[in-house]
Coordinates of C-alpha atoms and ligand atoms in Angstrom, one line a residue:
M774 CA -34.4 -5.0 27.8
T775 CA -30.6 -4.1 27.3
K776 CA -28.2 -7.0 27.2
K777 CA -25.2 -7.2 29.5
F778 CA -21.9 -7.6 28.0
D779 CA -19.2 -8.9 30.2
V780 CA -16.0 -10.9 30.2
T781 CA -15.5 -14.3 31.9
S782 CA -13.0 -14.7 34.7
G783 CA -11.2 -17.6 36.1
T784 CA -10.1 -21.0 34.7
E785 CA -13.4 -23.0 34.5
L786 CA -13.9 -24.2 31.0
R787 CA -17.3 -24.1 29.3
C788 CA -15.7 -25.6 26.2
K789 CA -14.0 -28.9 25.6
G790 CA -10.6 -27.3 25.7
W791 CA -8.8 -24.1 26.4
R792 CA -8.3 -23.3 22.7
Q793 CA -12.1 -23.2 22.1
E794 CA -12.6 -21.5 25.4
A795 CA -10.0 -18.9 24.4
L796 CA -11.9 -18.0 21.2
L797 CA -15.1 -17.8 23.1
R798 CA -13.6 -15.4 25.7
L799 CA -12.2 -13.2 22.9
L800 CA -15.6 -13.0 21.2
E801 CA -17.2 -12.0 24.6
N802 CA -14.3 -9.5 25.0
V803 CA -14.8 -7.6 21.7
L804 CA -18.5 -7.1 22.6
A805 CA -17.6 -6.1 26.2
V806 CA -15.3 -3.3 25.0
G807 CA -17.1 -2.6 21.7
E808 CA -18.9 0.7 20.8
D809 CA -22.4 -0.7 20.1
P810 CA -22.6 -4.2 21.3
E811 CA -26.4 -4.4 21.2
N812 CA -26.0 -4.3 17.5
L813 CA -22.8 -6.4 17.5
V814 CA -20.8 -3.4 16.4
V815 CA -17.3 -3.3 17.8
Y816 CA -15.7 -0.3 16.1
A817 CA -15.3 1.8 12.9
A818 CA -19.0 2.4 12.6
L819 CA -19.8 -1.0 11.0
G820 CA -17.1 -3.5 12.1
K821 CA -19.1 -6.4 13.6
A822 CA -18.3 -9.4 15.8
A823 CA -20.8 -11.5 14.1
R824 CA -23.4 -11.2 11.2
D825 CA -26.5 -11.2 13.5
W826 CA -27.5 -12.5 16.8
A827 CA -28.5 -15.9 15.5
S828 CA -25.0 -16.2 14.0
H829 CA -23.4 -15.1 17.3
D830 CA -25.4 -17.7 19.1
G831 CA -24.4 -20.3 16.5
I832 CA -20.8 -19.4 16.9
V833 CA -21.0 -19.6 20.8
H834 CA -22.7 -23.0 20.5
A835 CA -20.1 -24.3 18.1
L836 CA -17.2 -23.2 20.3
K837 CA -18.8 -24.8 23.2
T838 CA -19.4 -28.1 21.6
M839 CA -16.7 -28.6 19.1
E840 CA -13.7 -31.0 19.6
E841 CA -10.1 -30.0 19.4
D842 CA -9.7 -31.8 16.0
E843 CA -12.4 -29.9 14.3
S844 CA -12.5 -26.5 12.5
L845 CA -15.3 -24.0 12.6
I846 CA -15.8 -22.3 9.3
V847 CA -17.2 -18.6 9.5
Q848 CA -18.3 -16.7 6.4
S849 CA -18.9 -13.0 7.0
G850 CA -19.7 -13.4 10.5
K851 CA -22.0 -16.4 10.2
P852 CA -21.0 -19.9 11.2
V853 CA -21.5 -22.1 8.3
G854 CA -20.1 -25.5 9.4
I855 CA -17.8 -27.6 11.6
M856 CA -15.4 -29.9 9.7
K857 CA -13.3 -32.8 11.0
T858 CA -9.6 -31.7 10.6
H859 CA -6.9 -32.5 13.1
K860 CA -5.6 -31.0 16.3
N861 CA -2.9 -29.0 14.6
A862 CA -5.3 -27.4 12.2
P863 CA -6.9 -23.9 13.0
L864 CA -9.9 -24.2 15.3
C865 CA -11.5 -21.5 13.4
I866 CA -11.1 -20.1 9.8
M867 CA -12.9 -17.0 8.6
A868 CA -13.5 -15.2 5.3
N869 CA -15.2 -11.9 6.0
C870 CA -16.5 -9.4 3.4
N871 CA -14.5 -10.5 0.5
I872 CA -16.3 -9.2 -2.6
I873 CA -15.2 -9.7 -6.2
G874 CA -13.3 -6.6 -7.5
Q875 CA -15.8 -5.0 -9.9
W876 CA -18.6 -5.4 -7.4
A877 CA -16.7 -4.2 -4.3
K878 CA -18.5 -0.9 -3.8
A879 CA -20.0 0.7 -0.8
E880 CA -23.5 0.8 -2.4
N881 CA -23.4 -3.0 -3.1
F882 CA -22.1 -3.7 0.4
Y883 CA -25.0 -1.7 2.0
E884 CA -27.5 -3.6 0.0
W885 CA -26.1 -7.1 0.7
E886 CA -25.7 -6.2 4.3
K887 CA -29.4 -5.3 4.5
E888 CA -30.1 -8.6 2.9
N889 CA -28.0 -10.2 5.6
L890 CA -25.8 -11.8 3.0
I891 CA -22.6 -10.2 4.4
C892 CA -21.1 -8.2 7.2
W893 CA -17.9 -6.2 7.8
G894 CA -15.4 -7.6 10.2
G895 CA -13.4 -4.4 10.4
L896 CA -9.8 -5.6 11.0
T897 CA -10.0 -7.0 14.5
A898 CA -13.7 -7.0 15.2
G899 CA -15.0 -10.0 13.2
D900 CA -12.2 -12.2 14.2
W901 CA -12.4 -11.2 17.9
Q902 CA -9.0 -9.7 18.4
Y903 CA -10.0 -6.1 19.3
I904 CA -8.9 -5.0 22.8
G905 CA -10.5 -1.7 23.0
S906 CA -9.0 1.7 22.3
Q907 CA -5.7 0.7 23.9
G908 CA -5.1 -1.5 20.9
V909 CA -4.2 1.4 18.7
I910 CA -2.7 3.6 21.5
Q911 CA 0.9 2.6 21.1
G912 CA 0.7 3.1 17.2
T913 CA -0.7 6.7 17.8
Y914 CA 1.9 7.3 20.5
E915 CA 4.7 6.2 18.2
I916 CA 3.4 8.5 15.4
F917 CA 3.5 11.5 17.8
S918 CA 6.9 10.5 19.2
R919 CA 8.3 10.2 15.6
I920 CA 6.9 13.7 14.9
A921 CA 8.4 15.0 18.0
E922 CA 11.8 13.6 17.0
R923 CA 11.7 14.9 13.5
N924 CA 10.2 18.2 13.9
F925 CA 10.2 19.3 17.6
N926 CA 13.6 18.2 19.1
G927 CA 12.1 15.2 20.5
D928 CA 9.7 17.1 22.7
L929 CA 6.0 17.9 22.5
H930 CA 5.8 20.0 25.7
G931 CA 4.1 23.2 24.7
R932 CA 2.8 21.7 21.3
F933 CA -0.9 21.8 20.2
I934 CA -2.3 18.7 18.5
L935 CA -5.7 19.1 16.8
T936 CA -7.7 16.1 15.8
A937 CA -11.2 14.7 15.6
G938 CA -13.1 11.4 16.4
L939 CA -13.3 9.8 19.8
G940 CA -14.7 6.4 18.7
G941 CA -13.3 3.0 19.3
M942 CA -9.9 3.7 17.7
G943 CA -9.9 7.5 17.6
G944 CA -10.6 7.5 21.4
A945 CA -7.0 6.6 22.0
Q946 CA -5.8 9.8 20.6
P947 CA -6.2 12.1 23.7
L948 CA -4.3 9.7 26.0
A949 CA -1.6 9.1 23.4
G950 CA -1.3 12.8 23.0
T951 CA -0.9 13.5 26.7
M952 CA 1.4 10.6 27.1
A953 CA 3.6 12.3 24.5
N954 CA 3.3 15.5 26.6
A955 CA 1.3 17.6 24.1
A956 CA -1.9 19.7 24.5
I957 CA -4.5 17.8 22.4
L958 CA -7.9 19.0 21.3
A959 CA -10.3 16.3 19.9
I960 CA -13.5 17.3 18.1
E961 CA -16.3 14.8 18.5
I962 CA -19.9 15.1 17.2
D963 CA -21.4 12.4 19.6
P964 CA -21.5 13.4 23.2
V965 CA -21.9 9.7 24.3
R966 CA -18.4 9.0 22.9
I967 CA -16.9 12.0 24.7
A968 CA -18.4 10.7 27.9
K969 CA -17.2 7.2 27.3
R970 CA -13.6 8.3 26.8
M971 CA -13.8 10.5 30.0
E972 CA -15.2 7.6 32.0
I973 CA -12.4 5.2 31.0
G974 CA -9.8 7.8 31.7
F975 CA -8.6 8.4 28.1
L976 CA -9.8 12.0 28.0
Q977 CA -9.3 14.6 30.8
H978 CA -11.7 17.5 30.0
Q979 CA -14.7 18.5 28.0
A980 CA -15.0 22.1 26.8
E981 CA -18.5 23.7 26.4
S982 CA -17.5 25.9 23.4
L983 CA -14.6 26.3 21.0
D984 CA -13.6 29.5 22.8
E985 CA -13.3 27.7 26.0
A986 CA -11.4 24.7 24.4
L987 CA -8.9 27.0 22.7
E988 CA -8.4 28.9 25.9
M989 CA -7.7 25.6 27.8
I990 CA -5.3 24.5 25.0
Q991 CA -3.5 27.9 24.8
S992 CA -3.0 28.1 28.5
A993 CA -1.6 24.6 28.6
V994 CA 0.6 25.3 25.7
A995 CA 2.0 28.5 27.4
K996 CA 2.7 26.5 30.5
K997 CA 4.1 23.5 28.6
E998 CA 1.5 21.2 30.2
A999 CA 0.1 18.1 28.8
I1000 CA -3.7 18.3 28.5
S1001 CA -6.5 16.6 26.6
V1002 CA -9.7 18.4 25.8
G1003 CA -12.9 17.2 24.0
L1004 CA -15.2 19.4 22.3
C1005 CA -18.7 18.2 21.0
A1006 CA -18.9 19.7 17.6
N1007 CA -18.4 19.0 13.9
A1008 CA -14.9 18.8 12.7
A1009 CA -15.8 20.2 9.3
E1010 CA -17.0 23.4 11.0
V1011 CA -14.3 23.6 13.7
Y1012 CA -11.2 23.0 11.6
P1013 CA -12.0 25.9 9.2
E1014 CA -13.0 28.1 12.1
I1015 CA -9.6 27.5 13.9
L1016 CA -8.0 28.4 10.6
R1017 CA -10.0 31.5 10.2
R1018 CA -8.9 32.7 13.7
G1019 CA -5.3 32.4 12.4
I1020 CA -4.4 29.7 14.9
I1021 CA -2.2 27.1 13.5
P1022 CA -1.8 23.8 15.6
D1023 CA 1.6 22.2 15.5
I1024 CA 0.2 18.8 14.5
V1025 CA -3.1 18.1 12.8
T1026 CA -4.8 14.9 12.0
D1027 CA -8.3 13.3 12.1
Q1028 CA -9.8 9.9 13.1
T1029 CA -13.5 10.4 12.3
S1030 CA -15.0 7.5 10.6
A1031 CA -14.5 9.3 7.3
H1032 CA -14.1 6.0 5.4
D1033 CA -17.8 5.5 5.6
L1034 CA -19.9 8.3 4.1
V1035 CA -23.2 6.8 5.4
Y1036 CA -22.7 5.1 8.7
G1037 CA -19.4 6.7 9.8
Y1038 CA -18.9 10.4 9.0
V1039 CA -21.5 13.0 10.0
P1040 CA -21.7 15.9 7.6
H1041 CA -21.7 19.4 9.0
T1042 CA -25.0 20.1 7.3
R1043 CA -26.8 17.7 9.6
T1044 CA -27.2 17.0 13.3
L1045 CA -26.1 13.6 14.5
D1046 CA -29.8 12.6 14.9
E1047 CA -30.7 13.8 11.4
A1048 CA -27.7 12.0 9.9
R1049 CA -28.8 8.8 11.8
S1050 CA -32.4 9.1 10.5
L1051 CA -31.1 9.4 6.8
R1052 CA -29.0 6.2 7.1
E1053 CA -31.4 3.6 6.1
D1054 CA -33.4 5.2 3.3
H1055 CA -31.4 8.1 2.0
K1056 CA -27.9 6.9 1.7
D1057 CA -27.4 8.9 -1.5
I1058 CA -28.1 12.2 0.2
L1059 CA -25.7 11.3 3.1
M1060 CA -23.0 10.2 0.7
H1061 CA -23.2 13.5 -1.2
E1062 CA -23.3 15.7 1.9
S1063 CA -20.6 13.7 3.7
R1064 CA -18.3 14.1 0.8
E1065 CA -19.0 17.8 0.5
S1066 CA -18.3 18.2 4.2
I1067 CA -15.1 16.3 4.0
V1068 CA -14.0 18.6 1.3
E1069 CA -14.2 21.5 3.8
H1070 CA -12.6 19.4 6.4
V1071 CA -9.6 18.5 4.3
K1072 CA -9.2 21.9 2.7
A1073 CA -8.6 23.2 6.2
M1074 CA -6.1 20.3 6.8
V1075 CA -4.2 21.2 3.7
A1076 CA -4.2 24.9 4.6
F1077 CA -2.8 24.1 8.1
Q1078 CA -0.2 22.1 6.3
K1079 CA 0.8 25.0 4.0
Q1080 CA 1.0 27.2 7.1
G1081 CA 3.6 24.9 8.8
A1082 CA 1.6 22.3 10.7
V1083 CA 2.7 18.7 10.5
V1084 CA -0.5 17.1 9.1
F1085 CA -1.1 13.4 8.4
D1086 CA -3.9 11.1 7.5
N1087 CA -4.4 8.5 10.2
G1088 CA -5.8 5.7 8.1
N1089 CA -9.5 6.7 7.5
L1090 CA -9.7 7.4 3.8
I1091 CA -10.4 11.1 4.4
R1092 CA -8.0 12.2 1.6
T1093 CA -9.6 9.7 -0.8
H1094 CA -13.0 11.1 -0.4
A1095 CA -11.8 14.7 -0.4
K1096 CA -10.0 14.1 -3.7
E1097 CA -13.1 12.5 -5.2
G1098 CA -14.9 15.7 -4.0
G1099 CA -12.4 17.9 -5.9
V1100 CA -9.6 18.7 -3.4
E1101 CA -6.8 18.1 -5.9
D1102 CA -4.0 18.6 -3.4
A1103 CA -5.6 16.2 -0.7
F1104 CA -2.7 13.7 -1.1
D1105 CA -0.2 16.4 -0.3
I1106 CA -1.1 15.2 3.2
P1107 CA 1.0 12.0 3.9
V1108 CA -0.4 8.8 5.3
F1109 CA 0.9 7.9 8.8
T1110 CA 2.2 4.4 7.7
E1111 CA 4.4 5.7 4.9
A1112 CA 5.5 8.8 6.7
F1113 CA 6.4 7.3 10.1
L1114 CA 6.0 3.6 10.5
R1115 CA 7.4 1.9 7.3
P1116 CA 10.9 1.5 8.6
L1117 CA 9.5 -0.5 11.5
F1118 CA 7.3 -2.6 9.2
C1119 CA 10.3 -3.4 7.1
R1120 CA 11.6 -5.3 10.1
A1121 CA 8.2 -6.7 10.8
I1122 CA 8.0 -4.5 13.9
G1123 CA 4.3 -3.9 14.5
P1124 CA 1.3 -4.0 16.9
Y1125 CA 1.5 -7.3 18.7
R1126 CA -1.0 -8.0 21.5
W1127 CA -1.6 -10.5 24.3
I1128 CA -4.6 -11.0 26.4
A1129 CA -5.0 -12.5 29.9
L1130 CA -7.8 -15.0 29.2
S1131 CA -8.4 -15.7 33.0
N1132 CA -9.0 -11.9 33.4
D1133 CA -6.2 -11.5 36.0
P1134 CA -4.5 -8.2 35.5
N1135 CA -1.5 -9.6 37.4
D1136 CA -0.7 -11.8 34.4
I1137 CA -0.1 -8.7 32.3
A1138 CA 2.1 -7.3 35.1
V1139 CA 4.2 -10.4 35.2
I1140 CA 4.6 -10.4 31.3
D1141 CA 5.5 -6.6 31.5
E1142 CA 8.3 -7.4 34.0
F1143 CA 9.6 -10.1 31.7
L1144 CA 9.7 -7.8 28.7
L1145 CA 11.5 -5.2 30.6
E1146 CA 14.1 -7.7 31.8
R1147 CA 14.4 -9.6 28.5
F1148 CA 14.5 -6.6 26.1
P1149 CA 16.2 -3.8 28.1
D1150 CA 17.8 -2.4 24.9
N1151 CA 14.6 -2.1 23.0
K1152 CA 13.6 1.4 23.7
I1153 CA 10.4 1.2 21.8
V1154 CA 9.2 -1.6 24.1
T1155 CA 10.7 -0.6 27.4
N1156 CA 9.7 3.1 27.1
W1157 CA 6.1 2.0 26.1
V1158 CA 5.6 -0.7 28.7
K1159 CA 6.6 1.7 31.5
L1160 CA 4.2 4.4 30.1
A1161 CA 1.5 2.0 29.4
R1162 CA 1.6 0.5 33.0
E1163 CA 1.2 3.9 34.5
H1164 CA -1.3 5.5 32.0
V1165 CA -3.3 2.9 30.1
P1166 CA -6.3 1.5 32.0
F1167 CA -7.5 -1.9 31.0
E1168 CA -10.7 -2.4 29.2
G1169 CA -12.4 -5.8 29.2
L1170 CA -9.9 -8.6 29.6
P1171 CA -6.5 -7.3 30.7
A1172 CA -4.3 -7.0 27.6
R1173 CA -1.2 -5.2 26.4
I1174 CA 0.1 -4.2 23.0
A1175 CA 3.7 -3.6 22.1
W1176 CA 5.4 -3.1 18.9
L1177 CA 7.7 -6.2 18.6
G1178 CA 9.4 -7.6 15.6
H1179 CA 10.6 -10.8 14.0
G1180 CA 12.0 -13.2 16.6
E1181 CA 11.0 -11.2 19.6
R1182 CA 7.3 -12.0 19.1
T1183 CA 8.0 -15.8 19.0
E1184 CA 10.4 -15.6 22.0
L1185 CA 7.9 -13.7 24.1
A1186 CA 5.0 -16.1 23.3
L1187 CA 7.2 -19.1 24.0
A1188 CA 8.3 -17.8 27.2
V1189 CA 4.7 -16.9 28.2
N1190 CA 3.6 -20.4 27.3
E1191 CA 6.2 -21.7 29.7
M1192 CA 4.9 -19.4 32.3
V1193 CA 1.4 -20.7 31.8
K1194 CA 2.8 -24.3 32.2
T1195 CA 4.7 -23.6 35.3
G1196 CA 1.8 -21.8 37.0
K1197 CA 3.5 -18.4 36.9
L1198 CA 0.5 -17.1 35.1
S1199 CA -3.0 -17.7 36.4
G1200 CA -4.3 -18.8 32.9
P1201 CA -3.6 -19.1 29.2
I1202 CA -2.7 -16.0 27.2
A1203 CA -4.0 -15.3 23.7
F1204 CA -1.5 -13.8 21.2
T1205 CA -2.6 -11.7 18.3
R1206 CA -1.8 -8.7 16.3
D1207 CA -3.4 -5.9 14.3
H1208 CA -4.2 -6.6 10.6
L1209 CA -2.2 -3.5 9.9
D1210 CA 1.1 -5.5 10.1
A1211 CA 3.9 -5.9 7.8
G1212 CA 2.7 -9.0 5.7
A1213 CA -0.8 -8.8 6.5
M1214 CA -2.4 -5.9 4.7
A1215 CA -2.8 -4.5 1.2
H1216 CA -4.5 -1.1 1.4
P1217 CA -3.2 1.3 -1.2
N1218 CA -4.4 4.4 0.5
I1219 CA -3.3 3.4 4.0
M1220 CA -0.8 0.6 4.6
T1221 CA 0.7 0.1 1.1
E1222 CA 0.6 3.7 -0.2
N1223 CA 3.6 4.6 -2.5
L1224 CA 5.5 1.4 -2.1
K1225 CA 8.9 1.4 -3.7
D1226 CA 8.1 -1.1 -6.3
G1227 CA 4.5 0.1 -6.9
S1228 CA 3.0 -3.1 -5.6
D1229 CA 0.5 -1.1 -3.5
A1230 CA -2.7 -2.7 -4.6
I1231 CA -1.5 -6.3 -5.0
A1232 CA -3.5 -8.4 -2.4
D1233 CA -1.4 -11.6 -2.7
W1234 CA 0.4 -10.9 0.4
P1235 CA -2.4 -11.0 3.0
L1236 CA -3.7 -14.2 1.2
L1237 CA -0.3 -15.8 1.5
N1238 CA -0.2 -14.6 5.1
A1239 CA -3.4 -16.4 5.9
M1240 CA -2.4 -19.6 4.0
I1241 CA 0.9 -19.9 5.7
S1242 CA -0.7 -19.2 9.1
C1243 CA -3.1 -22.1 8.6
S1244 CA -0.2 -24.4 7.5
S1245 CA 1.7 -23.1 10.5
M1246 CA -1.1 -24.2 12.9
A1247 CA -2.4 -20.8 14.2
D1248 CA -5.6 -21.2 16.2
L1249 CA -7.6 -18.7 14.3
V1250 CA -6.9 -17.4 10.8
A1251 CA -9.1 -14.8 9.0
I1252 CA -9.1 -13.1 5.6
H1253 CA -10.9 -9.7 5.6
S1254 CA -11.7 -7.2 3.0
G1255 CA -13.2 -3.7 3.4
G1256 CA -16.9 -3.2 4.0
G1257 CA -19.0 0.0 3.8
G1258 CA -16.8 2.9 2.7
Y1259 CA -13.7 0.6 2.7
A1260 CA -15.3 -1.8 0.1
G1261 CA -12.8 -2.3 -2.6
Y1262 CA -10.0 -0.5 -0.8
M1263 CA -8.4 -3.4 1.2
T1264 CA -7.7 -7.1 2.0
S1265 CA -6.0 -8.1 5.2
A1266 CA -5.3 -11.2 7.4
G1267 CA -5.5 -11.8 11.0
I1268 CA -4.2 -14.6 13.3
T1269 CA -4.7 -15.6 16.9
V1270 CA -2.6 -18.2 18.8
V1271 CA -3.4 -19.4 22.3
A1272 CA -0.5 -20.1 24.7
D1273 CA -2.2 -22.7 27.0
G1274 CA 1.0 -24.0 28.5
T1275 CA 1.0 -27.2 26.4
D1276 CA 3.8 -28.6 24.1
D1277 CA 1.4 -28.4 21.3
A1278 CA 0.9 -24.6 21.9
A1279 CA 4.7 -24.2 21.9
Q1280 CA 4.8 -25.7 18.4
R1281 CA 1.9 -23.6 17.2
I1282 CA 3.6 -20.5 18.5
Q1283 CA 7.0 -21.4 17.1
H1284 CA 5.6 -22.0 13.6
S1285 CA 2.8 -19.5 13.2
I1286 CA 4.3 -16.4 14.8
T1287 CA 7.6 -16.9 13.3
N1288 CA 6.2 -17.4 9.9
D1289 CA 3.9 -14.5 10.2
T1290 CA 6.8 -12.0 10.8
S1291 CA 8.9 -13.8 8.3
L1292 CA 6.3 -13.2 5.6
G1293 CA 6.1 -9.5 6.7
V1294 CA 9.9 -9.0 6.2
M1295 CA 9.7 -10.9 2.8
R1296 CA 7.0 -8.5 1.7
Y1297 CA 9.1 -5.5 2.1
A1298 CA 12.3 -7.1 1.0
D1299 CA 10.5 -8.1 -2.1
A1300 CA 9.4 -4.5 -2.6
G1301 CA 13.0 -3.4 -2.5
Y1302 CA 13.5 -2.0 0.9
D1303 CA 17.1 -2.2 2.2
D1304 CA 16.1 -2.5 5.8
A1305 CA 13.9 -5.5 5.1
Q1306 CA 16.5 -7.2 2.9
D1307 CA 19.0 -6.6 5.6
E1308 CA 16.6 -8.1 8.2
A1309 CA 15.8 -11.1 5.9
R1310 CA 19.6 -11.9 5.4
S1311 CA 20.7 -11.3 9.0
K1312 CA 17.9 -13.2 10.6
K1313 CA 17.9 -16.0 7.9
I1314 CA 14.2 -16.0 7.4
G1315 CA 14.3 -18.0 4.1
W1316 CA 13.9 -15.1 1.7
I1317 CA 14.7 -16.1 -1.9
E1318 CA 16.6 -13.4 -3.6
T1319 CA 15.7 -13.2 -7.3
Q1320 CA 16.3 -9.4 -7.9
Ligands
LIG2677 P1 -15.8 4.9 15.3 O1 -16.8 4.8 14.3 O2 -15.8 4.1 16.5 O3 -15.6 6.4 15.6 C1 -15.6 7.5 14.8 C2 -16.0 8.8 15.5 O4 -16.0 9.9 14.6 C3 -17.4 8.6 16.0 O5 -17.4 8.8 17.4 C4 -18.3 9.7 15.3 O6 -19.2 10.2 16.1 C5 -17.1 10.8 15.0 N1 -17.5 11.6 13.9 C6 -18.0 11.3 12.7 N2 -18.1 12.4 11.9 C7 -17.6 13.4 12.6 C8 -17.5 14.7 12.3 N3 -17.8 15.2 11.1 N4 -16.9 15.6 13.3 C9 -16.7 15.1 14.5 N5 -16.8 13.8 14.8 C10 -17.2 12.9 13.8 O7 -14.3 4.6 14.4 P2 -12.9 4.3 15.0 O8 -12.9 2.8 15.3 O9 -12.6 5.3 16.1 O10 -12.1 4.5 13.8 C11 -12.0 5.9 13.2 C12 -11.3 5.8 11.8 O11 -10.0 5.4 11.9 C13 -12.0 4.8 10.9 O12 -12.0 5.3 9.6 C14 -11.1 3.6 11.1 O13 -11.2 2.7 10.0 C15 -9.7 4.3 11.1 N6 -8.7 3.3 11.8 C16 -7.4 3.7 11.7 C17 -6.5 2.8 12.4 C18 -5.0 3.1 12.4 O14 -4.3 2.3 12.7 N7 -4.7 4.3 12.1 C19 -6.9 1.8 13.2 C20 -8.2 1.6 13.1 C21 -9.2 2.4 12.6

């Protein structure tokens, strides 16, 4: 029998307070919008909401029965205890998938996961912050817009974007592409993923063959029409084939789950079913073939770049595996964070999210209006909110993401808390953000690549982020490290704060959201970035200048 995964609506509580209820609804939500909820998988091949179903049920029971002055401790997706703390302590703290350095390897992770000792929480899966593909859509849209500004006179009409991967995160690409007015072709090996993105309105068309796909794209390019086309095929075959035909897209990237050579990437030497059947007992074969396949995939990307395409890595370790497979120039391809987003992170402008816990879409509409009125000069936000209202369908609990920075995030959450108090909104709102945020992530091949001071691999920052978030009364605080193919590559921190309309919530917001972005600015100021130092000084965030 298949389980049903749904969100809860209304304001009736099943827990002893809104803070606990909020976390329960967020847990339900990540499964409702997740890729494979039967197996607790939310996104990125292995990113799970809980270690196993017993752990899930234990977490649900804990949230339903715990008092407001207690804290639930979660270790790699498993609830291990409830402790008496106080009402300003986090309701839930988590440490997910943190492995001692020398042991942090994919092979060990797979073994320990099989023994049920550990699970990977992804970034926002294990701490219940994922809001569906829309969570990454503004980031992808911002990247396309930055490329448009730098390379195409601010306009992607008549431009061809080639990408791959239509999973939990990658599924946002076709919609971000058409919102940026481009013609985007996305290669995806799994027909179910293509169908899902079409069903939720993120992808417009599916082509039956590469010939048909290219015809659709080329006709749209000629007419300067925005279009998104999905093709069920292997990217490691299609990219080189497009290159062989002498067609050079304007922009090339990839969002297959290339980070994980076993559970994520499907090598072109295997069908999807064959790859799946090898996952449990023949990991070594898959790791070898996936790496070989990624070599072909990335060689084509580098060749596109040499012939004038704007090529970038969208955060999936594809260059890392290609380099290990012998593609010496794989890192000629820049990573999206360094290439396009770092100036924003220097000012702690990053992917901030809010979720309407009562499941009322009107709450998001009210907050949209507030944003447009309050930040009329912030073009990143106003442009985005107008577009998102028109184009981005809700999945699961209604939610919005917008790239806001230091001060703005706190101001918005405080205003929303007041709207909850005065009944302008139909229920509490949860605030959270991606782990890929200024002070929250160390990931030398994605977030912190090529930092000015060389501190790429130093993971003190996310740990400090989590600790200050606990001291600052966030409702949930999590420290995550990489699992599967990301093992040994990253450490990050996540926070969630619930605006339930109380004065206590206002205090939690004031401290935790402000200190979260303060640390983000400090991280880049410390690394020597002028923009961050300027932000730190002008906003008086408490940075100590020792340089
Ligand atoms: P996912 O596992 O949900 O989806 C990956 C998709 O790639 C799957 O649908 C799979 O069928 C497809 N695929 C695998 N191999 C393929 C191949 N050779 N050819 C064509 N399709 C293939 O993962 P996701 O959540 O969409 O994330 C994708 C990647 O992006 C991951 O590596 C993830 O860690 C990374 N990521 C980046 C960001 C960011 O901010 N840029 C954010 C989240 C995730």
